[in-house]
Structures are given as structure tokens and as C-alpha cells.
CSV table of C-alpha atoms in Angstrom, one decimal:
chain,number,residue,atom,x,y,z
A,1,MET,CA,24.3,-9.6,5.9
A,2,SER,CA,26.9,-7.5,5.7
A,3,ASP,CA,26.4,-4.7,4.3
A,4,LEU,CA,23.5,-6.0,1.0
A,5,ILE,CA,20.1,-5.2,3.7
A,6,ALA,CA,20.7,-2.5,5.9
A,7,THR,CA,18.2,-1.5,8.4
A,8,LEU,CA,19.1,0.5,11.5
A,9,LEU,CA,16.7,1.9,13.5
A,10,LEU,CA,17.1,6.0,15.4
A,11,ALA,CA,15.1,7.6,18.1
A,12,ALA,CA,14.8,11.5,17.0
A,13,ALA,CA,14.7,13.7,20.4
A,14,LEU,CA,12.9,16.6,18.9
A,15,ALA,CA,10.0,19.1,20.2
A,16,GLN,CA,8.0,15.6,21.7
A,17,PRO,CA,9.3,12.7,22.2
A,18,ALA,CA,9.8,10.9,19.3
A,19,ASP,CA,9.1,6.9,18.5
A,20,SER,CA,12.0,5.0,18.2
A,21,SER,CA,10.4,2.4,15.3
A,22,LEU,CA,10.6,4.1,11.9
A,23,LEU,CA,12.4,1.4,9.9
A,24,VAL,CA,13.8,1.5,6.8
A,25,THR,CA,15.4,-0.8,4.8
A,26,ALA,CA,17.9,-0.8,1.5
A,27,VAL,CA,17.3,-3.0,-1.0
A,28,ARG,CA,20.0,-2.5,-4.2
A,29,PHE,CA,20.1,-3.9,-7.9
A,30,TYR,CA,22.2,-2.6,-10.4
A,31,ARG,CA,22.4,-0.9,-14.6
A,32,ALA,CA,24.5,-0.2,-16.7
A,33,ASP,CA,25.5,3.2,-17.8
A,34,PRO,CA,27.4,3.8,-20.6
A,35,THR,CA,28.6,7.7,-19.6
A,36,GLN,CA,29.6,6.1,-16.0
A,37,SER,CA,31.7,2.5,-14.7
A,38,PRO,CA,30.7,0.7,-12.7
A,39,GLY,CA,27.1,2.4,-13.7
A,40,VAL,CA,24.9,3.2,-11.5
A,41,THR,CA,23.2,1.9,-8.4
A,42,GLN,CA,19.6,1.9,-8.4
A,43,VAL,CA,18.2,1.4,-4.2
A,44,THR,CA,15.0,0.5,-3.9
A,45,ALA,CA,14.2,2.1,0.1
A,46,MET,CA,11.1,0.8,1.6
A,47,LEU,CA,9.6,2.7,5.0
A,48,ARG,CA,7.3,2.2,7.4
A,49,ILE,CA,6.2,4.5,9.7
A,50,PRO,CA,5.2,3.5,13.5
A,51,ASP,CA,1.2,2.7,14.0
A,52,GLY,CA,1.5,5.3,17.3
A,53,LEU,CA,2.9,8.1,15.2
A,54,PRO,CA,-0.2,9.6,14.0
A,55,GLN,CA,-2.6,11.7,15.4
A,56,ALA,CA,-5.8,12.4,14.5
A,57,GLY,CA,-7.2,16.0,13.7
A,58,PRO,CA,-10.2,17.2,14.3
A,59,THR,CA,-12.3,15.6,11.4
A,60,GLY,CA,-9.7,12.5,11.6
A,61,GLU,CA,-7.6,13.1,9.0
A,62,VAL,CA,-3.3,12.6,9.5
A,63,SER,CA,-1.1,14.4,7.9
A,64,LEU,CA,3.0,13.0,7.4
A,65,GLY,CA,5.7,15.1,6.1
A,66,TYR,CA,8.8,12.8,5.3
A,67,SER,CA,12.0,13.8,4.1
A,68,VAL,CA,14.6,11.8,3.3
A,69,ARG,CA,18.0,12.7,1.6
A,70,VAL,CA,21.2,10.7,1.1
A,71,MET,CA,24.9,12.1,2.4
A,72,GLY,CA,27.8,11.1,0.7
A,73,ASP,CA,32.1,12.5,1.4
A,74,SER,CA,30.5,15.4,-0.6
A,75,GLY,CA,27.7,16.3,0.9
A,76,VAL,CA,23.9,16.3,-0.3
A,77,LEU,CA,23.9,13.8,-3.2
A,78,TYR,CA,20.1,13.1,-2.7
A,79,GLU,CA,17.0,14.8,-1.3
A,80,GLN,CA,13.3,14.2,-1.4
A,81,SER,CA,10.2,15.3,0.4
A,82,TRP,CA,6.2,14.6,0.3
A,83,ARG,CA,3.4,15.2,2.2
A,84,LYS,CA,1.4,12.5,3.0
A,85,ARG,CA,-2.6,12.2,4.4
A,86,THR,CA,-4.4,9.0,5.6
A,87,ALA,CA,-6.7,9.0,8.5
A,88,LEU,CA,-7.5,7.3,11.6
A,89,PRO,CA,-8.2,4.3,11.7
A,90,PHE,CA,-5.9,3.4,9.0
A,91,PRO,CA,-8.7,3.1,6.2
A,92,ARG,CA,-6.5,1.3,4.0
A,93,GLY,CA,-5.1,-1.2,7.1
A,94,ASP,CA,-1.4,-0.9,7.5
A,95,ALA,CA,-0.7,-0.2,3.7
A,96,ASP,CA,-1.3,3.2,5.2
A,97,ARG,CA,2.4,2.2,6.8
A,98,LEU,CA,4.3,2.1,4.3
A,99,ASP,CA,6.0,4.1,1.8
A,100,LEU,CA,8.9,3.4,-0.7
A,101,LEU,CA,11.2,5.2,-3.0
A,102,ARG,CA,13.5,4.8,-5.6
A,103,PHE,CA,17.4,6.4,-6.4
A,104,ASN,CA,20.7,6.1,-8.8
A,105,LEU,CA,23.7,5.8,-7.0
A,106,ALA,CA,26.7,6.2,-8.4
A,107,SER,CA,29.8,3.9,-6.7
A,108,GLY,CA,30.8,5.2,-2.6
A,109,SER,CA,29.9,4.5,0.4
A,110,TYR,CA,26.7,6.9,1.4
A,111,HIS,CA,24.0,7.4,4.7
A,112,LEU,CA,20.1,7.4,4.0
A,113,GLU,CA,18.5,9.9,6.9
A,114,ALA,CA,14.3,9.6,6.6
A,115,ARG,CA,12.6,11.5,9.1
A,116,VAL,CA,8.4,11.1,9.3
A,117,VAL,CA,7.3,14.4,12.0
A,118,ASP,CA,3.2,14.4,12.8
A,119,SER,CA,1.5,17.9,11.8
A,120,VAL,CA,-0.5,17.2,14.1
A,121,SER,CA,1.6,15.9,17.5
A,122,GLY,CA,4.2,17.4,16.3
A,123,ARG,CA,6.4,14.2,17.3
A,124,ALA,CA,8.9,12.7,14.5
A,125,ALA,CA,10.2,9.3,14.2
A,126,THR,CA,14.5,9.2,12.1
A,127,ALA,CA,16.1,6.4,10.9
A,128,SER,CA,20.2,5.8,9.4
A,129,VAL,CA,20.7,3.2,6.5
A,130,PRO,CA,24.7,2.8,5.2
A,131,ILE,CA,24.3,2.0,1.8
A,132,ASP,CA,27.5,0.9,0.0
A,133,ALA,CA,27.2,1.2,-3.7
A,134,TYR,CA,28.6,-1.2,-6.2
A,135,ALA,CA,32.4,-0.6,-6.8
A,136,ALA,CA,31.7,-2.8,-9.8
A,137,PRO,CA,29.3,-5.2,-11.9
A,138,PRO,CA,27.8,-7.9,-9.5
A,139,PRO,CA,26.7,-10.6,-10.8
A,140,ALA,CA,23.8,-10.4,-8.8
A,141,SER,CA,21.1,-8.4,-6.7
A,142,ASP,CA,20.4,-8.0,-3.1
A,143,LEU,CA,17.6,-10.5,-1.9
A,144,LEU,CA,15.4,-9.0,-2.1
A,145,LEU,CA,12.0,-10.9,0.4
A,146,SER,CA,8.3,-10.1,0.7
A,147,THR,CA,5.1,-11.1,2.1
A,148,TRP,CA,3.4,-12.0,-1.2
A,149,ALA,CA,5.0,-11.1,-5.4
A,150,ARG,CA,2.7,-11.8,-8.4
A,151,GLN,CA,2.8,-11.5,-12.0
A,152,ALA,CA,1.3,-8.2,-13.3
A,153,SER,CA,-2.4,-7.8,-14.6
A,154,ARG,CA,-3.7,-6.1,-16.8
A,155,ALA,CA,-5.1,-4.1,-14.0
A,156,ASP,CA,-2.1,-3.6,-12.3
A,157,SER,CA,-1.2,0.1,-14.2
A,158,ILE,CA,-0.8,1.4,-11.3
A,159,PRO,CA,0.4,-0.2,-7.7
A,160,HIS,CA,-2.2,0.4,-5.1
A,161,PRO,CA,-1.2,1.3,-1.6
A,162,GLY,CA,1.7,-1.1,-0.2
A,163,GLU,CA,2.9,-2.6,-2.6
A,164,PHE,CA,4.5,-2.0,-6.6
A,165,ARG,CA,6.3,-3.0,-9.4
A,166,LYS,CA,9.5,-4.6,-10.4
A,167,GLY,CA,9.3,-5.7,-13.9
A,168,ASN,CA,6.5,-8.1,-14.7
A,169,LEU,CA,5.4,-8.5,-11.0
A,170,VAL,CA,3.9,-6.5,-8.3
A,171,VAL,CA,5.9,-7.1,-4.8
A,172,ALA,CA,4.4,-6.0,-1.4
A,173,ILE,CA,5.8,-3.1,0.6
A,174,ALA,CA,8.0,-5.3,3.5
A,175,PRO,CA,10.9,-3.1,4.8
A,176,ASP,CA,10.5,-6.4,7.4
A,177,VAL,CA,9.0,-9.5,6.5
A,178,ALA,CA,7.4,-11.2,9.3
A,179,VAL,CA,5.1,-14.3,8.7
A,180,GLY,CA,2.8,-16.8,10.9
A,181,GLY,CA,0.8,-19.7,10.2
A,182,SER,CA,0.9,-23.3,9.1
A,183,SER,CA,1.3,-22.6,6.0
A,184,ALA,CA,3.5,-18.9,6.2
A,185,SER,CA,5.5,-18.8,3.0
A,186,VAL,CA,7.9,-15.8,2.0
A,187,ALA,CA,8.3,-14.2,-1.6
A,188,TYR,CA,12.1,-13.8,-3.0
A,189,LEU,CA,13.6,-11.6,-5.6
A,190,LEU,CA,17.2,-11.5,-7.3
A,191,GLU,CA,17.7,-9.5,-10.3
A,192,THR,CA,20.8,-11.4,-12.2
A,193,TYR,CA,23.7,-9.6,-14.6
A,194,ALA,CA,25.1,-11.8,-16.8
A,195,GLY,CA,27.1,-10.8,-20.0
A,196,THR,CA,25.5,-13.7,-21.7
A,197,ALA,CA,22.9,-16.3,-20.8
A,198,VAL,CA,24.1,-18.9,-18.7
A,199,ASP,CA,23.1,-22.1,-17.1
A,200,GLY,CA,23.2,-22.7,-12.9
A,201,THR,CA,21.4,-23.4,-9.9
A,202,LEU,CA,19.6,-21.6,-6.8
A,203,THR,CA,20.1,-23.7,-3.9
A,204,LEU,CA,18.1,-22.3,-0.7
A,205,VAL,CA,19.1,-22.1,2.7
A,206,VAL,CA,16.9,-21.1,6.0
A,207,VAL,CA,19.7,-19.7,8.9
A,208,ASP,CA,18.5,-19.3,12.2
A,209,GLY,CA,19.5,-16.7,15.2
A,210,ALA,CA,23.0,-18.7,16.2
A,211,GLY,CA,23.5,-19.3,12.2
A,212,ALA,CA,23.1,-23.1,12.3
A,213,ALA,CA,21.3,-24.4,8.5
A,214,LEU,CA,17.8,-25.6,9.5
A,215,SER,CA,17.3,-26.3,5.8
A,216,ARG,CA,17.9,-26.6,2.4
A,217,THR,CA,16.1,-27.2,-0.6
A,218,ALA,CA,17.6,-29.1,-3.5
A,219,PRO,CA,19.7,-27.6,-6.4
A,220,THR,CA,17.1,-26.3,-9.0
A,221,PRO,CA,17.7,-25.1,-12.3
A,222,VAL,CA,17.8,-21.6,-13.5
A,223,ARG,CA,18.7,-19.6,-16.4
A,224,ILE,CA,20.0,-17.1,-16.4
A,225,ALA,CA,18.5,-14.5,-18.9
A,226,ALA,CA,21.4,-12.3,-21.2
A,227,GLY,CA,21.2,-8.8,-19.5
A,228,ILE,CA,18.8,-8.1,-16.5
A,229,GLY,CA,17.1,-11.5,-15.8
A,230,LEU,CA,14.7,-12.3,-12.6
A,231,VAL,CA,14.8,-14.8,-10.1
A,232,THR,CA,11.4,-15.5,-8.2
A,233,GLY,CA,9.6,-17.5,-5.9
A,234,ARG,CA,8.3,-18.7,-2.7
A,235,ILE,CA,9.5,-20.9,0.1
A,236,ASP,CA,7.9,-22.2,2.7
A,237,VAL,CA,8.2,-21.5,6.4
A,238,GLY,CA,5.3,-22.9,8.8
A,239,ASP,CA,7.2,-25.0,10.5
A,240,LEU,CA,9.4,-22.7,12.0
A,241,GLU,CA,9.0,-21.9,15.5
A,242,PRO,CA,8.7,-17.9,16.4
A,243,GLY,CA,12.1,-15.8,16.2
A,244,SER,CA,14.1,-14.7,13.9
A,245,PHE,CA,16.1,-16.2,10.4
A,246,THR,CA,17.7,-15.5,7.9
A,247,ILE,CA,17.2,-16.9,4.2
A,248,ARG,CA,20.7,-17.4,1.7
A,249,ALA,CA,20.2,-17.9,-1.5
A,250,GLU,CA,23.2,-20.0,-3.5
A,251,LEU,CA,23.3,-19.6,-7.2
A,252,ALA,CA,25.8,-21.5,-8.8
A,253,LEU,CA,26.2,-19.2,-12.7
A,254,GLY,CA,28.6,-20.9,-14.6
A,255,GLY,CA,30.5,-21.7,-12.2
A,256,GLN,CA,30.8,-18.9,-10.1
A,257,PRO,CA,29.0,-19.2,-7.0
A,258,VAL,CA,27.0,-16.0,-5.7
A,259,VAL,CA,25.4,-15.9,-1.7
A,260,ARG,CA,22.6,-13.4,-1.2
A,261,GLU,CA,21.1,-13.0,2.9
A,262,ALA,CA,18.1,-11.3,3.5
A,263,ARG,CA,16.1,-12.0,7.3
A,264,PHE,CA,12.4,-12.3,7.9
A,265,GLU,CA,10.7,-13.0,11.4
A,266,VAL,CA,8.5,-16.3,11.9
A,267,ASP,CA,5.6,-14.3,14.4
A,268,PRO,CA,2.1,-16.3,14.8
A,269,ALA,CA,0.6,-13.0,15.4
A,270,VAL,CA,0.6,-12.3,11.9
A,271,ALA,CA,-1.9,-15.8,11.1
A,272,ALA,CA,-4.7,-14.0,12.8
A,273,ALA,CA,-4.6,-10.8,10.7
A,274,PRO,CA,-7.4,-11.0,8.5
A,275,ALA,CA,-5.1,-10.7,6.0
A,276,SER,CA,-3.3,-13.3,6.3
A,277,ILE,CA,-6.9,-15.7,6.8
A,278,SER,CA,-7.6,-17.0,3.7
A,279,ASP,CA,-11.5,-16.1,3.0
A,280,GLN,CA,-13.5,-19.2,4.6
A,281,ALA,CA,-11.8,-19.1,7.8
A,282,TYR,CA,-12.5,-15.1,7.6
A,283,PHE,CA,-16.0,-15.4,7.2
A,284,SER,CA,-17.0,-18.7,9.7
A,285,ARG,CA,-16.5,-16.5,12.5
A,286,LEU,CA,-19.1,-14.2,11.5
A,287,SER,CA,-22.6,-15.0,13.7
A,288,GLY,CA,-25.3,-14.4,11.2
A,289,SER,CA,-26.2,-10.8,11.6
A,290,GLU,CA,-22.4,-10.4,10.7
A,291,LEU,CA,-22.4,-11.9,7.5
A,292,ASP,CA,-25.2,-9.7,6.9
A,293,ARG,CA,-23.3,-6.6,7.5
A,294,ALA,CA,-20.2,-8.1,5.8
A,295,PHE,CA,-23.1,-8.4,2.6
A,296,GLY,CA,-24.5,-4.7,2.7
A,297,PRO,CA,-21.5,-3.0,1.6
A,298,LEU,CA,-20.4,-5.1,-1.6
A,299,ARG,CA,-22.6,-3.3,-3.3
A,300,VAL,CA,-20.1,-1.0,-3.3
A,301,ILE,CA,-18.0,-2.2,-5.5
A,302,ALA,CA,-19.9,-5.1,-7.1
A,303,GLY,CA,-20.9,-5.9,-10.6
A,304,PRO,CA,-24.0,-5.9,-12.4
A,305,LYS,CA,-26.2,-9.1,-11.2
A,306,GLU,CA,-23.1,-10.6,-9.3
A,307,LEU,CA,-25.3,-10.4,-5.7
A,308,ASP,CA,-28.3,-11.7,-7.5
A,309,ALA,CA,-27.2,-15.4,-5.6
A,310,TRP,CA,-26.8,-13.6,-2.4
A,311,PRO,CA,-28.9,-16.5,-0.1
A,312,ALA,CA,-30.5,-13.3,2.0
A,313,THR,CA,-32.8,-16.4,3.4
A,314,GLY,CA,-30.8,-19.3,3.3
A,315,THR,CA,-28.1,-20.9,5.9
A,316,ASP,CA,-25.5,-19.1,8.0
A,317,ALA,CA,-22.9,-22.0,5.8
A,318,ALA,CA,-24.5,-20.8,2.5
A,319,LYS,CA,-23.7,-17.1,2.8
A,320,ARG,CA,-20.4,-18.2,4.2
A,321,GLY,CA,-19.3,-19.6,1.4
A,322,PHE,CA,-20.8,-16.8,-0.9
A,323,LEU,CA,-18.9,-14.3,0.7
A,324,ALA,CA,-15.9,-16.0,0.3
A,325,SER,CA,-16.0,-17.2,-3.0
A,326,PHE,CA,-17.4,-13.5,-3.9
A,327,TRP,CA,-13.2,-12.2,-2.5
A,328,ARG,CA,-11.7,-15.3,-3.8
A,329,SER,CA,-12.1,-13.4,-7.3
A,330,ARG,CA,-11.1,-11.1,-6.3
A,331,ASP,CA,-7.8,-12.1,-4.3
A,332,ARG,CA,-4.4,-11.1,-6.0
A,333,SER,CA,-2.3,-12.9,-3.8
A,334,PRO,CA,-4.4,-16.0,-2.9
A,335,VAL,CA,-1.5,-17.5,-1.4
A,336,VAL,CA,-1.2,-15.6,1.7
A,337,GLY,CA,-4.9,-14.7,2.5
A,338,ASN,CA,-7.0,-11.5,0.8
A,339,GLU,CA,-5.5,-8.3,1.9
A,340,ARG,CA,-7.9,-6.8,-1.0
A,341,ARG,CA,-11.0,-8.2,1.2
A,342,ALA,CA,-8.9,-6.6,4.7
A,343,ARG,CA,-8.7,-3.1,3.3
A,344,PHE,CA,-11.9,-3.5,1.9
A,345,TYR,CA,-13.8,-4.4,5.5
A,346,ASP,CA,-10.8,-2.0,6.9
A,347,GLY,CA,-12.5,1.3,5.0
A,348,VAL,CA,-16.0,-0.1,5.6
A,349,ARG,CA,-15.1,0.4,9.3
A,350,TYR,CA,-13.4,3.9,9.1
A,351,ALA,CA,-16.5,4.7,6.9
A,352,ALA,CA,-18.6,4.0,10.2
A,353,THR,CA,-16.4,6.4,12.2
A,354,ALA,CA,-15.5,9.1,9.3
A,355,TYR,CA,-18.9,8.9,6.8
A,356,ALA,CA,-22.5,7.7,9.0
A,357,GLU,CA,-25.7,9.4,9.3
A,358,PRO,CA,-27.2,9.0,12.4
A,359,GLY,CA,-30.0,11.5,11.5
A,360,ARG,CA,-30.7,9.7,8.3
A,361,GLU,CA,-30.1,6.1,9.6
A,362,LEU,CA,-27.3,5.4,7.1
A,363,GLU,CA,-24.4,3.9,8.5
A,364,GLY,CA,-21.1,5.4,6.6
A,365,TRP,CA,-20.6,2.9,3.3
A,366,GLU,CA,-24.5,3.7,2.4
A,367,THR,CA,-23.9,7.9,2.5
A,368,ASP,CA,-22.0,9.5,-0.8
A,369,ARG,CA,-18.5,9.9,1.0
A,370,GLY,CA,-18.5,6.6,2.5
A,371,ARG,CA,-19.8,4.8,-0.9
A,372,ILE,CA,-17.2,7.1,-2.8
A,373,PHE,CA,-14.4,6.6,-0.3
A,374,LEU,CA,-14.6,2.9,-1.1
A,375,ARG,CA,-14.5,2.7,-4.5
A,376,GLU,CA,-11.6,5.0,-5.2
A,377,GLY,CA,-10.4,5.3,-2.3
A,378,LEU,CA,-9.0,8.5,0.4
A,379,ALA,CA,-8.2,11.4,-1.8
A,380,PRO,CA,-5.0,12.7,-2.4
A,381,GLN,CA,-6.2,16.8,-2.4
A,382,VAL,CA,-9.3,18.0,-0.4
A,383,LEU,CA,-10.6,21.3,-0.5
A,384,ARG,CA,-12.9,21.2,3.1
A,385,ARG,CA,-15.1,24.9,3.3
A,386,PRO,CA,-17.7,25.1,6.8
A,387,ALA,CA,-20.6,26.2,6.8
A,388,ARG,CA,-21.0,29.8,6.5
A,389,PRO,CA,-23.9,32.4,6.5
A,390,GLY,CA,-26.0,31.8,3.1
A,391,VAL,CA,-23.5,29.3,2.2
A,392,PRO,CA,-23.7,25.8,3.1
A,393,ALA,CA,-20.9,23.2,3.9
A,394,PHE,CA,-19.3,21.3,1.1
A,395,GLU,CA,-16.4,19.3,0.2
A,396,VAL,CA,-14.0,19.0,-3.5
A,397,TRP,CA,-11.8,15.5,-3.1
A,398,ARG,CA,-9.6,15.8,-5.9
A,399,TYR,CA,-7.9,12.3,-7.4
A,400,PHE,CA,-4.7,12.3,-10.2
A,401,ASP,CA,-5.5,8.6,-11.7
A,402,ARG,CA,-7.6,9.8,-14.2
A,403,PRO,CA,-7.6,13.4,-15.5
A,404,ASN,CA,-9.0,16.3,-13.3
A,405,GLY,CA,-10.8,13.5,-11.5
A,406,TYR,CA,-12.9,15.3,-8.8
A,407,TYR,CA,-16.1,14.9,-6.2
A,408,ILE,CA,-18.1,17.5,-4.5
A,409,PHE,CA,-20.4,17.6,-1.9
A,410,ALA,CA,-22.5,19.7,0.2
A,411,SER,CA,-24.2,19.6,3.2
A,412,LEU,CA,-27.6,21.1,2.2
A,413,GLY,CA,-29.8,20.1,5.7
A,414,ALA,CA,-32.0,17.6,6.2
A,415,GLU,CA,-30.7,15.8,3.1
A,416,GLY,CA,-27.4,15.1,4.7
A,417,THR,CA,-24.0,15.8,2.9
A,418,VAL,CA,-24.3,14.8,-0.8
A,419,LEU,CA,-22.6,14.4,-4.0
A,420,ILE,CA,-24.0,17.0,-6.7
A,421,ARG,CA,-20.9,17.0,-9.2
A,422,SER,CA,-18.0,15.0,-10.5
A,423,ASN,CA,-16.5,14.0,-13.7
A,424,ASP,CA,-17.2,10.5,-12.9
A,425,ARG,CA,-20.0,9.4,-15.4
A,426,ARG,CA,-21.1,6.8,-13.3
A,427,GLU,CA,-22.4,9.4,-10.4
A,428,LYS,CA,-25.2,11.9,-11.6
A,429,ASP,CA,-24.7,15.4,-11.2
A,430,ARG,CA,-27.8,17.5,-9.7
A,431,ASP,CA,-29.2,19.9,-11.8
A,432,ASP,CA,-29.3,22.7,-9.1
A,433,TRP,CA,-26.0,21.6,-7.7
A,434,GLN,CA,-24.3,25.4,-9.0
A,435,ALA,CA,-27.3,27.0,-6.8
A,436,ALA,CA,-27.0,24.8,-4.2
A,437,LEU,CA,-23.2,25.8,-4.1
A,438,THR,CA,-24.1,29.0,-4.7
A,439,PRO,CA,-21.8,32.1,-5.7
A,440,THR,CA,-18.9,32.6,-3.8
A,441,GLY,CA,-19.1,28.5,-2.7
A,442,LEU,CA,-18.9,28.1,-6.7
A,443,ARG,CA,-16.2,30.5,-6.8
A,444,GLU,CA,-13.8,28.5,-3.9
A,445,VAL,CA,-14.3,25.3,-5.9
A,446,VAL,CA,-13.6,26.9,-9.2
A,447,GLY,CA,-10.1,27.8,-7.3
A,448,PHE,CA,-9.4,24.4,-6.0
A,449,VAL,CA,-10.8,22.2,-9.3
A,450,GLY,CA,-10.8,24.7,-13.0
A,451,ARG,CA,-13.2,26.0,-15.0
A,452,VAL,CA,-13.4,22.3,-15.9
A,453,VAL,CA,-16.0,21.7,-13.3
A,454,LEU,CA,-18.3,24.4,-15.6
A,455,GLN,CA,-17.9,22.2,-18.0
């Protein structure tokens, strides 16, 4: 692939042995800039932390510190650090292992250095990726491969974990692309940069590890827009044996040949992953009691009357049909199984670990915390206080996708840990929420959320 998409894995020997499988992939795009020539290289870097790196703290939470810097001949040109909170088991599946950043570079040669540190164990993983920023305006970007890409809808104003927006597309973050199964396919994306609209053709070639061409599509006519264009689609690879392969995209633009390449893997294990299995296949594996347990948590996310048709006394086949239909209507990328279904049931399993209240005979999803978690996701910011003399244990969850969104939970003896206050209009506050917190707890909550909590 030359320098089109470079991936280099390195291990960091830090205070404790580092995990060597941090993966970083950098994909280059281009934007003209009237203030400099040849414009700027826009880099999209995708990261995946090793599955075994995080270690949960006493409450099951995981805190990961990310740091990234771009080094050039003159030193550090770009630097960013951030912290990511999740939990074990990963409540959003593999999405909790993924991250993405974007930055611009002037012409030149650079290295992207990434480091992730687990705050509990102190273990770290590092990776370094060389990036050559464009020395002249390119006819096309690097080839970006992903497990799926789809048209954005009105519900996609904020990307969900594990995905990002690229123009009018929503794309899965995939530092490495691994697919499997007889219906496996790979999504591809190229940006084009043309001064005027031009007609051309696109040919896709699948190449094996020895460089032999295994398949070649017929040249497909494409119309390249003036300025920034987008060439995207899917290529079926379900007939390939397990191994490493390259997709070579050959564009002919007005007689000018443009070739871009990127690698992917075929792995049979991927086909068995819950997110890669169709809804029918997923529920076909479940017994009658398991189907009932799969139905129960749906009341957290279902709309009015959406569950009325559940065949509670019906056959297993009828229950499987209902569940498959329910999730089919929520499938954001139907060509590759159902990622939303997989994440939801990952969340149910996490809620069972983190929020169940056996003393009240409540499963995790049935509790107030479990319900809010399944609906809203893991809170980006949490204030957690243990019980003290005269003050109950309480938690405040904050969300920032709506103005100052918050939920306050308090442990109230036999009542368990319950929601007592929120600015979510779907939830009902307790009339005695301030008294339940006590003046000490209330001051701490106001200091965390602000006086808006009193309004």
C-alpha cells in the first residue's frame, strides 16, 4: 500500500508490561486552502485499544487516558489528550475500544504517536504511524475501508459510539477491517478532487497476500463532481478463504489513472459475532425462556403500543418473529447484521453486573439506573458519593448531548437506589428529593451540576 494507509504496532515498556496491540490507522484527505499551497492534508486517525488493556476499578468503571501527538522535523506540530470512561464488561461492545480524531497537516513528513494508559493498572500501549502530507493536490484521497457505511438520516445529528460522519455518510470506525461469512462485504470510500466535473470508470480488484489478483469488477461508469466528490459502495468478499487481502481501486478520470489500495482480513470468527448475525439467526439460537428474557428489556426503548403484539403465550417461532421484526426496524446498517441490537444486549448484560438489586428482586435493566443507562448510554461524567452519617449514598449522571442533562440517584434503604431528580421530562421527580439528599448532599449536587438543579 506504500504510504497510502500506514499502520505500525509498537509496544511500550512502561512501569508495567505494555500491551502491544494498540492499533492506529491514518487516512488522508485533502482540502484546498487559498492561504497556502498545496492546501492542507486532512487526516482521519482511527484507534482501537487492546481488549485486555483495561482493568476495572472497584465499581466496575474503566478510565483510559489517551494522548496523541504529531511530530515533524520542527518538533511537535499537534498534540491532544483526553480521557475516556467505560466499564467492564464493555457496555457498548467493541465500540468502547474505538476512538477517532482528525487534524490538518501542511506538506511534509510526520509521525503520529499515540499512547493509551489504563488508570487502574498503569499498563499502557503505544503505536506510531508515519504520515506523508500531500506535496501537491491529489486527484483522490486514500482509500478508506470499513465494515459498513450508510446514508445519514435525520437521527444521525450526533454519531454514536463506534461510528463517524463523512459528508452525508455514517461510517463504522475500523482501524482494521475484518469480515467473515458467506455474505461478507467491505465498504469503500474515496474522495475525489477535480477542477471540473469529469466522467470516468471505477474498477475494484481483490489481491491476495502474494500479490495475485483474485477478482476484478467490470469498469463501472462514475461521474466525478467538480470540487470534492465521493465514490463509495460495497464489494462482496464472501467467497474468499481466511487470510489477508488488499482492495485496489482503479479510477480512470478523463484518461488519468488513479490507483488507491487498502487492506482487510477475512476471519470466520467475525461471522459468528452477534453484531454480524442477522436478527433471525440471532434469535433462532434462543430457547423459549431466553426469548422471554430478550423481550423484557425492550420496554425501556419501545414506543407506545409497540410491544402490544408480543405473543406472550405463543410459540417460540412467533416470539422469534416478533423480536426479529422489532430489531429489523431499528437496524441502521442491514447489510451487516444488527449492531444496535448487539449493543443493546451488551448493555443488558452490563446492567445485570452493575445495577441489579437482588434484595428487591430486580434485574439490572429493571432498576432506575439500568433503565437510564440502556436508554441514554454510559454517562460521560459521574459524581458518586458513598453513604455518610445522615447522608445517603448518591450518584449524579451528566450528559452533554442536551443542555445540562442530569439524573440524580439516591440509595434510600428498602427502596433501593432510585431516581429522585432529573431534567428529563420523561421522568418524574420525587417531591421530597431535596430532603432525601439532605442539605450536605444537596450542596454537593449543586456544586457539580449548578443551580439549574434547583429550578
